[in-house]
Each structure stands twice: as structure tokens, then as C-alpha cells.
mmCIF file of C-alpha atoms in Angstrom:
data_model
loop_
_atom_site.group_PDB
_atom_site.id
_atom_site.type_symbol
_atom_site.label_atom_id
_atom_site.label_comp_id
_atom_site.label_asym_id
_atom_site.label_seq_id
_atom_site.Cartn_x
_atom_site.Cartn_y
_atom_site.Cartn_z
ATOM 1 C CA MET A 1449 0.000 0.000 0.000
ATOM 2 C CA SER A 1450 3.029 2.317 0.215
ATOM 3 C CA ALA A 1451 2.751 3.013 -3.509
ATOM 4 C CA TYR A 1452 -0.802 4.317 -3.055
ATOM 5 C CA THR A 1453 0.370 6.515 -0.172
ATOM 6 C CA ASP A 1454 3.123 7.951 -2.360
ATOM 7 C CA LEU A 1455 0.586 8.600 -5.118
ATOM 8 C CA MET A 1456 -1.678 10.595 -2.830
ATOM 9 C CA ARG A 1457 1.301 12.697 -1.754
ATOM 10 C CA THR A 1458 2.210 13.530 -5.348
ATOM 11 C CA PRO A 1459 0.984 17.053 -6.216
ATOM 12 C CA GLY A 1460 -2.045 17.061 -8.497
ATOM 13 C CA VAL A 1461 -2.798 13.328 -8.424
ATOM 14 C CA ALA A 1462 -5.676 13.365 -5.930
ATOM 15 C CA ARG A 1463 -7.193 16.438 -7.577
ATOM 16 C CA ILE A 1464 -7.146 15.079 -11.107
ATOM 17 C CA ILE A 1465 -8.498 11.673 -10.031
ATOM 18 C CA ALA A 1466 -11.404 13.338 -8.215
ATOM 19 C CA ALA A 1467 -12.223 15.698 -11.091
ATOM 20 C CA GLN A 1468 -12.118 13.077 -13.815
ATOM 21 C CA LEU A 1469 -14.242 10.731 -11.708
ATOM 22 C CA LEU A 1470 -16.951 13.370 -11.394
ATOM 23 C CA ALA A 1471 -16.721 14.166 -15.110
ATOM 24 C CA ARG A 1472 -17.142 10.466 -15.898
ATOM 25 C CA PHE A 1473 -19.820 9.840 -13.251
ATOM 26 C CA PRO A 1474 -22.657 9.920 -15.830
ATOM 27 C CA ASN A 1475 -21.060 6.820 -17.403
ATOM 28 C CA GLY A 1476 -22.318 4.847 -14.418
ATOM 29 C CA MET A 1477 -25.838 6.208 -14.760
ATOM 30 C CA LEU A 1478 -26.563 6.935 -18.401
ATOM 31 C CA SER A 1479 -27.075 3.363 -19.645
ATOM 32 C CA LEU A 1480 -29.571 2.570 -16.906
ATOM 33 C CA ALA A 1481 -31.220 5.974 -17.285
ATOM 34 C CA LEU A 1482 -31.733 5.451 -21.025
ATOM 35 C CA LEU A 1483 -32.793 1.826 -20.536
ATOM 36 C CA THR A 1484 -35.498 2.684 -17.990
ATOM 37 C CA HIS A 1485 -36.652 5.840 -19.788
ATOM 38 C CA ILE A 1486 -37.035 4.277 -23.245
ATOM 39 C CA GLU A 1487 -38.694 1.157 -21.798
ATOM 40 C CA ARG A 1488 -41.167 3.342 -19.886
ATOM 41 C CA VAL A 1489 -41.967 5.424 -22.973
ATOM 42 C CA HIS A 1490 -42.054 2.633 -25.585
ATOM 43 C CA HIS A 1491 -42.693 -0.446 -23.380
ATOM 44 C CA THR A 1492 -39.991 -2.701 -24.853
ATOM 45 C CA TYR A 1493 -36.464 -3.558 -23.767
ATOM 46 C CA GLY A 1494 -35.587 -4.308 -27.380
ATOM 47 C CA ALA A 1495 -36.137 -0.658 -28.338
ATOM 48 C CA ALA A 1496 -34.185 0.464 -25.292
ATOM 49 C CA GLY A 1497 -31.311 -1.794 -26.305
ATOM 50 C CA LEU A 1498 -31.282 -0.236 -29.790
ATOM 51 C CA VAL A 1499 -31.104 3.275 -28.342
ATOM 52 C CA LEU A 1500 -28.216 2.227 -26.111
ATOM 53 C CA ALA A 1501 -26.549 0.663 -29.129
ATOM 54 C CA GLY A 1502 -26.946 3.909 -31.082
ATOM 55 C CA ALA A 1503 -25.312 5.912 -28.305
ATOM 56 C CA SER A 1504 -22.501 3.411 -27.894
ATOM 57 C CA ILE A 1505 -21.792 3.193 -31.627
ATOM 58 C CA GLY A 1506 -21.581 6.988 -31.739
ATOM 59 C CA GLN A 1507 -19.104 6.893 -28.856
ATOM 60 C CA ALA A 1508 -17.134 4.159 -30.567
ATOM 61 C CA ILE A 1509 -16.760 6.164 -33.773
ATOM 62 C CA ALA A 1510 -15.790 9.308 -31.875
ATOM 63 C CA GLY A 1511 -13.250 7.664 -29.533
ATOM 64 C CA PRO A 1512 -10.068 7.736 -31.639
ATOM 65 C CA LEU A 1513 -11.172 10.824 -33.577
ATOM 66 C CA THR A 1514 -11.695 13.144 -30.616
ATOM 67 C CA SER A 1515 -8.649 11.674 -28.863
ATOM 68 C CA ARG A 1516 -6.460 12.426 -31.873
ATOM 69 C CA LEU A 1517 -8.044 15.869 -32.244
ATOM 70 C CA MET A 1518 -6.826 16.799 -28.765
ATOM 71 C CA GLY A 1519 -3.270 16.697 -30.122
ATOM 72 C CA ARG A 1520 -4.260 19.139 -32.891
ATOM 73 C CA VAL A 1521 -6.364 21.795 -31.182
ATOM 74 C CA GLY A 1522 -5.828 21.120 -27.493
ATOM 75 C CA MET A 1523 -7.561 19.132 -24.778
ATOM 76 C CA ARG A 1524 -9.620 21.960 -23.333
ATOM 77 C CA ILE A 1525 -11.278 22.988 -26.600
ATOM 78 C CA VAL A 1526 -12.246 19.423 -27.529
ATOM 79 C CA LEU A 1527 -13.500 18.616 -24.031
ATOM 80 C CA ALA A 1528 -15.580 21.810 -23.780
ATOM 81 C CA ILE A 1529 -17.355 21.389 -27.136
ATOM 82 C CA THR A 1530 -18.089 17.697 -26.680
ATOM 83 C CA THR A 1531 -19.395 18.205 -23.137
ATOM 84 C CA LEU A 1532 -21.899 20.825 -24.315
ATOM 85 C CA VAL A 1533 -23.146 18.833 -27.316
ATOM 86 C CA CYS A 1534 -23.430 15.516 -25.451
ATOM 87 C CA SER A 1535 -25.361 16.995 -22.529
ATOM 88 C CA ALA A 1536 -27.716 18.774 -24.956
ATOM 89 C CA GLY A 1537 -28.504 15.429 -26.644
ATOM 90 C CA ILE A 1538 -29.315 13.838 -23.291
ATOM 91 C CA VAL A 1539 -31.647 16.709 -22.388
ATOM 92 C CA LEU A 1540 -33.447 16.367 -25.749
ATOM 93 C CA VAL A 1541 -34.087 12.638 -25.214
ATOM 94 C CA ALA A 1542 -35.338 13.381 -21.699
ATOM 95 C CA LEU A 1543 -37.792 16.140 -22.616
ATOM 96 C CA VAL A 1544 -39.066 15.175 -26.085
ATOM 97 C CA VAL A 1545 -40.909 11.927 -26.866
ATOM 98 C CA MET A 1546 -39.677 10.889 -30.322
ATOM 99 C CA PRO A 1547 -40.100 7.829 -32.552
ATOM 100 C CA ILE A 1548 -37.511 5.127 -31.920
ATOM 101 C CA PRO A 1549 -35.468 5.806 -35.108
ATOM 102 C CA VAL A 1550 -35.229 9.515 -34.241
ATOM 103 C CA THR A 1551 -34.302 8.718 -30.644
ATOM 104 C CA ILE A 1552 -31.580 6.374 -31.869
ATOM 105 C CA ALA A 1553 -30.225 9.143 -34.116
ATOM 106 C CA VAL A 1554 -30.167 11.685 -31.273
ATOM 107 C CA ALA A 1555 -28.500 9.146 -28.974
ATOM 108 C CA ALA A 1556 -25.899 8.469 -31.671
ATOM 109 C CA VAL A 1557 -25.106 12.189 -31.984
ATOM 110 C CA ALA A 1558 -24.759 12.455 -28.210
ATOM 111 C CA GLY A 1559 -22.480 9.432 -28.353
ATOM 112 C CA LEU A 1560 -20.361 11.047 -31.067
ATOM 113 C CA ALA A 1561 -19.871 14.007 -28.740
ATOM 114 C CA THR A 1562 -18.941 11.995 -25.645
ATOM 115 C CA PRO A 1563 -16.168 13.957 -23.870
ATOM 116 C CA PRO A 1564 -12.829 12.092 -24.257
ATOM 117 C CA VAL A 1565 -12.010 12.338 -20.551
ATOM 118 C CA VAL A 1566 -10.404 8.884 -20.295
ATOM 119 C CA PRO A 1567 -7.864 9.340 -23.128
ATOM 120 C CA ALA A 1568 -7.064 12.812 -21.783
ATOM 121 C CA VAL A 1569 -6.435 11.776 -18.210
ATOM 122 C CA ARG A 1570 -4.557 8.582 -19.058
ATOM 123 C CA THR A 1571 -2.286 10.596 -21.338
ATOM 124 C CA ILE A 1572 -1.613 13.048 -18.503
ATOM 125 C CA TYR A 1573 -0.798 10.365 -15.909
ATOM 126 C CA PRO A 1574 2.733 9.542 -17.184
ATOM 127 C CA LYS A 1575 3.586 13.239 -16.818
ATOM 128 C CA LEU A 1576 2.400 13.369 -13.207
ATOM 129 C CA VAL A 1577 4.360 10.483 -11.679
ATOM 130 C CA ASN A 1578 7.595 8.582 -12.198
ATOM 131 C CA SER A 1579 7.696 5.152 -13.838
ATOM 132 C CA ARG A 1580 7.678 3.330 -10.465
ATOM 133 C CA LEU A 1581 4.281 4.780 -9.613
ATOM 134 C CA LEU A 1582 2.649 4.583 -13.048
ATOM 135 C CA ALA A 1583 1.337 0.999 -12.775
ATOM 136 C CA PRO A 1584 -0.137 1.632 -9.281
ATOM 137 C CA LEU A 1585 -1.674 4.858 -10.647
ATOM 138 C CA TYR A 1586 -3.424 3.009 -13.479
ATOM 139 C CA SER A 1587 -4.609 0.442 -10.936
ATOM 140 C CA LEU A 1588 -5.850 3.194 -8.630
ATOM 141 C CA ASP A 1589 -7.644 4.799 -11.573
ATOM 142 C CA ALA A 1590 -9.301 1.519 -12.567
ATOM 143 C CA SER A 1591 -10.303 0.872 -8.952
ATOM 144 C CA ALA A 1592 -11.486 4.405 -8.232
ATOM 145 C CA GLN A 1593 -13.668 4.410 -11.337
ATOM 146 C CA GLU A 1594 -15.645 1.613 -9.722
ATOM 147 C CA LEU A 1595 -17.009 4.314 -7.406
ATOM 148 C CA ILE A 1596 -18.845 5.440 -10.539
ATOM 149 C CA TRP A 1597 -20.405 1.987 -10.858
ATOM 150 C CA ILE A 1598 -21.095 1.683 -7.117
ATOM 151 C CA ALA A 1599 -22.889 4.979 -6.537
ATOM 152 C CA GLY A 1600 -24.103 5.546 -10.118
ATOM 153 C CA PRO A 1601 -26.461 2.557 -10.479
ATOM 154 C CA VAL A 1602 -27.850 3.020 -6.970
ATOM 155 C CA VAL A 1603 -28.525 6.734 -7.459
ATOM 156 C CA ILE A 1604 -30.010 6.514 -10.947
ATOM 157 C CA THR A 1605 -32.150 3.463 -10.147
ATOM 158 C CA PHE A 1606 -33.606 5.284 -7.146
ATOM 159 C CA VAL A 1607 -34.229 8.479 -9.120
ATOM 160 C CA ALA A 1608 -35.692 6.663 -12.144
ATOM 161 C CA THR A 1609 -37.966 4.286 -10.220
ATOM 162 C CA GLN A 1610 -38.984 6.489 -7.297
ATOM 163 C CA ILE A 1611 -39.088 9.935 -8.942
ATOM 164 C CA SER A 1612 -38.963 10.027 -12.753
ATOM 165 C CA THR A 1613 -36.904 8.630 -15.605
ATOM 166 C CA THR A 1614 -36.943 12.121 -17.141
ATOM 167 C CA ILE A 1615 -35.405 13.598 -14.000
ATOM 168 C CA GLY A 1616 -32.848 10.794 -14.109
ATOM 169 C CA LEU A 1617 -31.642 11.798 -17.575
ATOM 170 C CA LEU A 1618 -31.581 15.499 -16.653
ATOM 171 C CA PHE A 1619 -29.528 14.618 -13.579
ATOM 172 C CA CYS A 1620 -26.996 12.830 -15.822
ATOM 173 C CA ALA A 1621 -26.691 15.920 -18.020
ATOM 174 C CA ALA A 1622 -26.195 18.215 -15.020
ATOM 175 C CA ILE A 1623 -23.411 16.050 -13.583
ATOM 176 C CA MET A 1624 -21.739 15.889 -17.008
ATOM 177 C CA LEU A 1625 -21.713 19.683 -17.257
ATOM 178 C CA GLY A 1626 -20.493 20.294 -13.705
ATOM 179 C CA GLY A 1627 -17.871 17.552 -13.623
ATOM 180 C CA GLY A 1628 -16.691 18.402 -17.109
ATOM 181 C CA ALA A 1629 -16.200 22.058 -16.194
ATOM 182 C CA TRP A 1630 -14.099 21.147 -13.138
ATOM 183 C CA PHE A 1631 -11.912 18.775 -15.139
ATOM 184 C CA ILE A 1632 -11.455 21.228 -18.019
ATOM 185 C CA LEU A 1633 -10.321 23.994 -15.643
ATOM 186 C CA LEU A 1634 -7.650 21.880 -13.915
ATOM 187 C CA PRO A 1635 -4.152 23.382 -14.235
ATOM 188 C CA GLU A 1636 -2.743 19.972 -15.251
ATOM 189 C CA LEU A 1637 -4.609 20.211 -18.566
ATOM 190 C CA GLY A 1638 -2.763 23.419 -19.313
ATOM 191 C CA ARG A 1639 0.653 21.996 -18.410
ATOM 192 C CA VAL A 1640 0.486 18.886 -20.585
ATOM 193 C CA ARG A 1641 0.297 19.169 -24.349
ATOM 194 C CA ILE A 1642 -0.228 16.090 -26.485
ATOM 195 C CA PRO A 1643 2.135 16.202 -29.476
ATOM 196 C CA PRO A 1644 0.299 15.797 -32.808
ATOM 197 C CA SER A 1645 0.733 12.250 -34.051
ATOM 198 C CA LYS A 1646 2.619 11.975 -37.334
ATOM 199 C CA ARG A 1647 1.144 8.582 -38.147
ATOM 200 C CA ARG A 1648 -2.109 7.924 -39.967
ATOM 201 C CA ILE A 1649 -5.156 7.315 -37.829
ATOM 202 C CA GLY A 1650 -5.506 3.647 -36.975
ATOM 203 C CA ALA A 1651 -1.784 2.936 -37.161
ATOM 204 C CA THR A 1652 -1.654 2.250 -33.423
ATOM 205 C CA LEU A 1653 -3.963 -0.737 -33.945
ATOM 206 C CA LYS A 1654 -1.138 -2.420 -35.845
ATOM 207 C CA ARG A 1655 0.600 -2.854 -32.517
ATOM 208 C CA PRO A 1656 -0.472 -6.303 -31.272
ATOM 209 C CA THR A 1657 -0.623 -5.174 -27.654
ATOM 210 C CA VAL A 1658 -3.047 -2.333 -28.441
ATOM 211 C CA LEU A 1659 -5.179 -4.696 -30.512
ATOM 212 C CA LEU A 1660 -5.188 -7.256 -27.689
ATOM 213 C CA ALA A 1661 -6.264 -4.651 -25.124
ATOM 214 C CA THR A 1662 -8.963 -3.364 -27.488
ATOM 215 C CA MET A 1663 -10.381 -6.859 -28.086
ATOM 216 C CA VAL A 1664 -10.418 -7.768 -24.397
ATOM 217 C CA GLY A 1665 -11.977 -4.418 -23.467
ATOM 218 C CA PHE A 1666 -14.692 -5.010 -26.081
ATOM 219 C CA LEU A 1667 -15.530 -8.419 -24.593
ATOM 220 C CA LEU A 1668 -15.264 -7.399 -20.932
ATOM 221 C CA VAL A 1669 -17.478 -4.329 -21.230
ATOM 222 C CA GLY A 1670 -19.909 -6.242 -23.452
ATOM 223 C CA ALA A 1671 -20.312 -8.755 -20.636
ATOM 224 C CA CYS A 1672 -20.798 -5.981 -18.095
ATOM 225 C CA ALA A 1673 -23.419 -4.225 -20.257
ATOM 226 C CA ALA A 1674 -25.386 -7.456 -20.603
ATOM 227 C CA ILE A 1675 -25.268 -7.995 -16.836
ATOM 228 C CA GLU A 1676 -26.559 -4.469 -16.241
ATOM 229 C CA ALA A 1677 -29.493 -5.000 -18.600
ATOM 230 C CA GLY A 1678 -30.274 -8.430 -17.138
ATOM 231 C CA THR A 1679 -30.135 -7.212 -13.546
ATOM 232 C CA VAL A 1680 -32.414 -4.238 -14.248
ATOM 233 C CA ALA A 1681 -34.913 -6.489 -16.038
ATOM 234 C CA ASN A 1682 -34.710 -9.047 -13.225
ATOM 235 C CA PHE A 1683 -35.859 -6.517 -10.635
ATOM 236 C CA ALA A 1684 -38.022 -4.267 -12.850
ATOM 237 C CA GLY A 1685 -40.762 -2.586 -10.859
ATOM 238 C CA HIS A 1686 -39.496 -3.867 -7.493
ATOM 239 C CA GLY A 1687 -37.675 -0.810 -6.149
ATOM 240 C CA PRO A 1688 -33.936 -0.133 -5.938
ATOM 241 C CA GLU A 1689 -32.749 -3.773 -5.746
ATOM 242 C CA ALA A 1690 -31.108 -3.641 -9.175
ATOM 243 C CA GLY A 1691 -29.040 -0.603 -8.252
ATOM 244 C CA ILE A 1692 -27.988 -2.169 -4.958
ATOM 245 C CA VAL A 1693 -26.913 -5.434 -6.598
ATOM 246 C CA LEU A 1694 -24.949 -3.583 -9.274
ATOM 247 C CA GLY A 1695 -23.401 -1.358 -6.617
ATOM 248 C CA ILE A 1696 -22.191 -4.381 -4.618
ATOM 249 C CA TRP A 1697 -20.817 -5.880 -7.841
ATOM 250 C CA SER A 1698 -18.819 -2.720 -8.475
ATOM 251 C CA LEU A 1699 -17.637 -2.613 -4.866
ATOM 252 C CA ALA A 1700 -16.178 -6.092 -5.380
ATOM 253 C CA SER A 1701 -14.333 -4.756 -8.421
ATOM 254 C CA LEU A 1702 -12.990 -1.887 -6.312
ATOM 255 C CA VAL A 1703 -11.711 -4.344 -3.712
ATOM 256 C CA GLY A 1704 -10.133 -6.500 -6.425
ATOM 257 C CA GLY A 1705 -8.385 -3.495 -7.925
ATOM 258 C CA PHE A 1706 -6.754 -2.504 -4.649
ATOM 259 C CA ALA A 1707 -5.913 -6.095 -3.723
ATOM 260 C CA PHE A 1708 -4.224 -7.012 -7.011
ATOM 261 C CA GLY A 1709 -3.241 -3.615 -8.399
ATOM 262 C CA SER A 1710 0.364 -3.707 -7.233
ATOM 263 C CA ARG A 1711 1.057 -7.276 -8.360
ATOM 264 C CA PRO A 1712 3.654 -7.706 -11.120
ATOM 265 C CA ILE A 1713 2.139 -7.962 -14.601
ATOM 266 C CA GLY A 1714 3.264 -11.111 -16.398
ATOM 267 C CA PRO A 1715 2.087 -12.578 -19.727
ATOM 268 C CA TRP A 1716 -0.778 -14.498 -18.067
ATOM 269 C CA ALA A 1717 -2.110 -11.546 -16.070
ATOM 270 C CA LEU A 1718 -4.987 -10.512 -18.337
ATOM 271 C CA GLY A 1719 -6.181 -14.030 -19.109
ATOM 272 C CA THR A 1720 -6.323 -15.143 -15.474
ATOM 273 C CA ARG A 1721 -8.229 -12.049 -14.417
ATOM 274 C CA MET A 1722 -10.771 -12.594 -17.205
ATOM 275 C CA LEU A 1723 -11.212 -16.220 -16.083
ATOM 276 C CA VAL A 1724 -12.312 -14.921 -12.672
ATOM 277 C CA VAL A 1725 -14.877 -12.657 -14.379
ATOM 278 C CA PHE A 1726 -16.229 -15.550 -16.465
ATOM 279 C CA ALA A 1727 -16.455 -17.940 -13.504
ATOM 280 C CA GLY A 1728 -18.600 -15.540 -11.495
ATOM 281 C CA ILE A 1729 -20.959 -14.791 -14.403
ATOM 282 C CA ALA A 1730 -21.365 -18.469 -15.282
ATOM 283 C CA LEU A 1731 -22.282 -19.314 -11.690
ATOM 284 C CA ALA A 1732 -24.644 -16.314 -11.427
ATOM 285 C CA SER A 1733 -26.599 -17.452 -14.504
ATOM 286 C CA ILE A 1734 -27.570 -20.706 -12.741
ATOM 287 C CA TRP A 1735 -29.972 -18.982 -10.329
ATOM 288 C CA VAL A 1736 -30.623 -15.409 -11.467
ATOM 289 C CA SER A 1737 -33.940 -15.123 -9.650
ATOM 290 C CA ASN A 1738 -32.323 -15.556 -6.218
ATOM 291 C CA VAL A 1739 -30.990 -12.155 -5.149
ATOM 292 C CA TRP A 1740 -28.503 -13.587 -2.625
ATOM 293 C CA TRP A 1741 -27.000 -16.109 -5.056
ATOM 294 C CA LEU A 1742 -26.894 -13.519 -7.839
ATOM 295 C CA THR A 1743 -25.161 -10.960 -5.629
ATOM 296 C CA ALA A 1744 -22.615 -13.445 -4.285
ATOM 297 C CA MET A 1745 -21.636 -14.698 -7.728
ATOM 298 C CA LEU A 1746 -21.417 -11.177 -9.134
ATOM 299 C CA VAL A 1747 -19.016 -10.399 -6.299
ATOM 300 C CA VAL A 1748 -16.810 -13.236 -7.573
ATOM 301 C CA SER A 1749 -16.870 -11.854 -11.113
ATOM 302 C CA GLY A 1750 -16.323 -8.313 -9.873
ATOM 303 C CA LEU A 1751 -13.025 -9.232 -8.235
ATOM 304 C CA GLY A 1752 -11.500 -9.587 -11.707
ATOM 305 C CA ILE A 1753 -12.949 -6.533 -13.478
ATOM 306 C CA ALA A 1754 -10.852 -3.606 -12.178
ATOM 307 C CA PRO A 1755 -7.644 -5.697 -12.209
ATOM 308 C CA ALA A 1756 -8.292 -6.626 -15.861
ATOM 309 C CA LEU A 1757 -8.939 -3.000 -16.828
ATOM 310 C CA ALA A 1758 -5.778 -1.906 -14.997
ATOM 311 C CA VAL A 1759 -3.711 -4.441 -16.952
ATOM 312 C CA THR A 1760 -5.104 -3.228 -20.295
ATOM 313 C CA SER A 1761 -4.225 0.389 -19.444
ATOM 314 C CA THR A 1762 -0.721 -0.492 -18.318
ATOM 315 C CA ILE A 1763 0.233 -2.667 -21.293
ATOM 316 C CA VAL A 1764 -1.096 -0.054 -23.737
ATOM 317 C CA SER A 1765 0.815 2.760 -22.042
ATOM 318 C CA THR A 1766 4.105 0.866 -22.341
ATOM 319 C CA SER A 1767 3.558 -0.140 -25.971
ATOM 320 C CA VAL A 1768 3.141 3.190 -27.805
ATOM 321 C CA LYS A 1769 4.877 6.541 -28.122
ATOM 322 C CA PHE A 1770 3.593 9.405 -26.003
ATOM 323 C CA SER A 1771 2.149 11.202 -29.055
ATOM 324 C CA ASP A 1772 0.105 8.076 -29.859
ATOM 325 C CA THR A 1773 -1.080 7.418 -26.306
ATOM 326 C CA ALA A 1774 -4.350 9.362 -26.539
ATOM 327 C CA GLU A 1775 -5.322 7.690 -29.815
ATOM 328 C CA ALA A 1776 -4.385 4.254 -28.477
ATOM 329 C CA PHE A 1777 -6.608 4.759 -25.438
ATOM 330 C CA GLY A 1778 -9.266 6.112 -27.783
ATOM 331 C CA TRP A 1779 -9.241 2.811 -29.696
ATOM 332 C CA VAL A 1780 -9.380 0.847 -26.427
ATOM 333 C CA GLY A 1781 -12.376 2.963 -25.434
ATOM 334 C CA THR A 1782 -13.929 2.350 -28.835
ATOM 335 C CA GLY A 1783 -13.599 -1.386 -28.335
ATOM 336 C CA GLN A 1784 -15.265 -1.108 -24.957
ATOM 337 C CA LEU A 1785 -18.108 0.993 -26.318
ATOM 338 C CA ILE A 1786 -18.776 -1.331 -29.236
ATOM 339 C CA GLY A 1787 -18.891 -4.106 -26.662
ATOM 340 C CA ALA A 1788 -21.384 -2.108 -24.619
ATOM 341 C CA ALA A 1789 -23.500 -1.539 -27.728
ATOM 342 C CA LEU A 1790 -23.597 -5.198 -28.742
ATOM 343 C CA GLY A 1791 -23.916 -6.453 -25.190
ATOM 344 C CA SER A 1792 -26.872 -4.165 -24.467
ATOM 345 C CA ALA A 1793 -28.605 -4.798 -27.783
ATOM 346 C CA ILE A 1794 -28.264 -8.593 -27.754
ATOM 347 C CA ALA A 1795 -29.197 -8.762 -24.077
ATOM 348 C CA GLY A 1796 -32.269 -6.591 -24.696
ATOM 349 C CA PHE A 1797 -33.631 -8.930 -27.360
ATOM 350 C CA LEU A 1798 -32.906 -12.067 -25.326
ATOM 351 C CA ILE A 1799 -34.613 -10.536 -22.295
ATOM 352 C CA ASP A 1800 -37.757 -10.064 -24.398
ATOM 353 C CA GLN A 1801 -37.570 -13.719 -25.532
ATOM 354 C CA HIS A 1802 -36.119 -15.616 -22.555
ATOM 355 C CA GLY A 1803 -36.307 -13.269 -19.577
ATOM 356 C CA PRO A 1804 -33.377 -11.882 -17.546
ATOM 357 C CA THR A 1805 -31.458 -15.175 -17.689
ATOM 358 C CA GLY A 1806 -30.924 -14.608 -21.418
ATOM 359 C CA ALA A 1807 -28.847 -11.530 -20.648
ATOM 360 C CA PHE A 1808 -26.561 -13.589 -18.409
ATOM 361 C CA TRP A 1809 -26.070 -16.121 -21.210
ATOM 362 C CA VAL A 1810 -24.840 -13.237 -23.365
ATOM 363 C CA ALA A 1811 -22.561 -11.983 -20.592
ATOM 364 C CA GLY A 1812 -21.102 -15.435 -20.038
ATOM 365 C CA ALA A 1813 -20.327 -15.876 -23.742
ATOM 366 C CA PHE A 1814 -18.593 -12.484 -23.913
ATOM 367 C CA ALA A 1815 -16.553 -13.185 -20.780
ATOM 368 C CA LEU A 1816 -15.504 -16.679 -21.908
ATOM 369 C CA VAL A 1817 -14.139 -15.385 -25.211
ATOM 370 C CA GLY A 1818 -12.589 -12.489 -23.265
ATOM 371 C CA ALA A 1819 -10.606 -15.014 -21.245
ATOM 372 C CA LEU A 1820 -9.589 -17.139 -24.215
ATOM 373 C CA VAL A 1821 -8.272 -14.238 -26.328
ATOM 374 C CA PRO A 1822 -5.432 -13.164 -23.974
ATOM 375 C CA LEU A 1823 -4.619 -16.766 -23.061
ATOM 376 C CA LEU A 1824 -4.263 -17.809 -26.693
ATOM 377 C CA GLY A 1825 -2.579 -14.522 -27.645
ATOM 378 C CA ARG A 1826 -0.251 -14.295 -24.681
ATOM 379 C CA ARG A 1827 2.773 -13.716 -26.943
ATOM 380 C CA TRP A 1828 1.258 -10.264 -27.602
ATOM 381 C CA HIS A 1829 1.038 -9.591 -23.875
ATOM 382 C CA PRO A 1830 4.216 -7.863 -22.617
ATOM 383 C CA ASP A 1831 5.959 -9.215 -19.543
ATOM 384 C CA LEU A 1832 6.371 -6.130 -17.369
ATOM 385 C CA ARG A 1833 7.932 -7.836 -14.378
ATOM 386 C CA GLY A 1834 11.079 -5.918 -13.499
ATOM 387 C CA ARG A 1835 10.646 -3.450 -16.396
ATOM 388 C CA GLU A 1836 10.257 0.308 -16.354
ATOM 389 C CA ILE A 1837 6.627 1.194 -17.038
ATOM 390 C CA SER A 1838 6.252 4.344 -19.136
ATOM 391 C CA PRO A 1839 5.315 5.331 -22.707
ATOM 392 C CA MET A 1840 7.997 5.044 -25.366
ATOM 393 C CA PRO A 1841 9.617 8.449 -25.946
ATOM 394 C CA ASP A 1842 8.934 10.421 -29.099
ATOM 395 C CA THR A 1843 12.111 10.880 -31.054
ATOM 396 C CA GLU A 1844 12.924 13.569 -33.592
ATOM 397 C CA PRO A 1845 15.842 13.903 -36.035
ATOM 398 C CA VAL A 1846 18.598 16.014 -34.490
ATOM 399 C CA PRO A 1847 20.039 18.536 -36.973
ATOM 400 C CA THR A 1848 23.827 18.644 -37.074
ATOM 401 C CA GLN A 1849 26.262 21.192 -38.448
ATOM 402 C CA PRO A 1850 29.014 19.992 -40.764
ATOM 403 C CA SER A 1851 32.403 20.140 -39.126
#
């Protein structure tokens, strides 16, 4: 735990973690808010899944584009414009009842304008701490973000079921605006400038490690999105139970992140963590209707989530040049968002046909493949035991004068 103590003593670290968590807090609420609102308005989880898919596909397309744009025009400008547009889209869905195709289009535009907070902050991290503290910082970030998934589902489920789904969406927009403003005004954003990448967009995906992290993120978040949809459907109309179960699940992930965050990262690290996630989901699907069994098995799966996300961040950071870091994390985010889109959409249709258990079948399939990919592709997984953990330096030709 000494590494975490050193991190908290490093100037700027606690402040930037807190600000980016608040800016990203709507991520823990928006899916459930949209799911409950669209289902209430149109009375079908299939339609709700399509709206979520539209938003996630928009986010997926925007991920590498807005991340790369930050190196061209600056982080603050990109973050400010996207925050305003995205929150406006959420407000429109909340206040105007539209046909499903139009709602999907508005959700997709909001998704396209999702503020690239994660690529921004994970690009800043290597400039805040030395290489010894970078891996614990990524682990702390992955663990701390679980606070989003602990408080977010509980808060939004209570607001949506006990007050109004419209108020729930407006609450998401308000938090996005407030948290985004705090993050944008941080002095660290003014001190760090992302160099414009000289490579064509998409070139970072040619690095096997970035591709591996993107694929695993796609499968892991797809599993999580399916679990969210299945849990909400399982307790629909019965109060805040869904939010509480999802909050406990995220708390388990938080515990797992702190417990395993400082462990050395070897070539089997990602695969073994994903096996833990799959085992818990597979066991949970046996008896979804029992809240105690479901919660206990989700705790098992949760112990592997934050550790797996921390490993993906660390191996990406060590595999690309600093100027390509934002785009690389943008692609990883894109993979995760496409996973969320497919996970939500497929789970929504299976819930309509087979009930909540169908969503857990989807989650189990995603998690199983998510474990097999890094195990079979372990030669792409760097062995970071005993190595310095930091982005590769950008190099430039040095002009020389003839003697």
C-alpha cells in the first residue's frame, strides 16, 4: 500500500483523479437511465437496447477521432465542445418523446460528442508520476472508477424508479456539465500538451498489444453491459434492488483493484483475471432469480474486473509513443463501447424472448471469449515484471552542423 500513499502525496494526483471521476460519473448512470426511460416510454427492452446501441456506436466512432483531435487543437477545446453537445442530446431525449429511429439518431449524436475524458487523463498520468508509480496509478484509476459503478447505479435506479426517468436523464446531463467544467479547468490540462501524431489514424492498432487490449476491453465491457441490462430487467418494478446489486458488484471490483493492483504484470495476467470474471458470471446465470445467489456470484466476477482494466491500461501505455497514447486509449475505449453496444442490444432482445437469464447467457459468452483471447494470444502480452513502465519516448531527427 506504500505506492498508493506515495501517489496521494504527489501534487495534483488526488485532484485530477477526483475531477475526472466526477466528469465520468454519468457513465455509471446513463445506460440505466436510457434503458429505464425508453422502456417506460415505448414499453420494450428491445427498443431500449437499440437506443443504447446507437449511443454506444456513436461513442465508438468518436473515440479515436476526438482523442487524436486533442493533439491538434488542445484538450480543453475538444472537451468543452463535446461536453456541451453531449449533454444537450441527453436533455433532448429526456424532454421530447420521439419515434424510436429519431431517438436512436439523437442518442448516436450524443455518443459522437462523448467527452474524451479517459484518453485525456490517461495521457496526462505519465507526466504526473515517475515510472515506479505509473502501474499503481493506473490500478488506482481503474479501482477508483468503480465508485462510478457503485454509486451511479444506486442513485439513478432510485431516481428513475422512485421519482422520474426524465429527472434521471436530466440529472446525468447536469453532472456531465459540472464535472466536465471542473476537469477542463484543472491546471494539469494546461501543463500537458499532447504532441500531434505523425502517423495515420488507426496505425496504433497495428501494434499487437493495443489490438489485444482493445479486443479484451470489447468483450469485458460487453459482458458488463449485458449484466446491467439483465439485472435491471430481473428486478423491474421492485424498487432499488437492481441498483444495490450492481453497486455491490462494483464494490467487489474496487476491492479487487486494490488487492491485485500492485502485483507484477506477467504474460498471463490478463487471461487469469478474465477467467475470474467468467467464472462468477457463469455461476450467477444458474440462479438469477435468487438475489442472494446472484449478488454473491457477481461479487466473484467483480473481483476480476478492475484488475483486468488496470492491466489493459498499463500494457497499452508501455507499448506506444507518447504522441500516440491518446489515440491508443481512444481505440481501447472504442472497443469497450462497441462491446457495450452489442452487449446491451443482444441482451435486450434475449430478455424479451427468454427473460433476464438470457442476458446472463450473453454476458457469459462475452466473458468466456474475453478469457480465451489473452490466453491464446499471450505472446502479444508484454511481460512487465522488473521493467520500467512508461510510454515510449517520441524521437525527432537532431540537426547537425558539418564540421
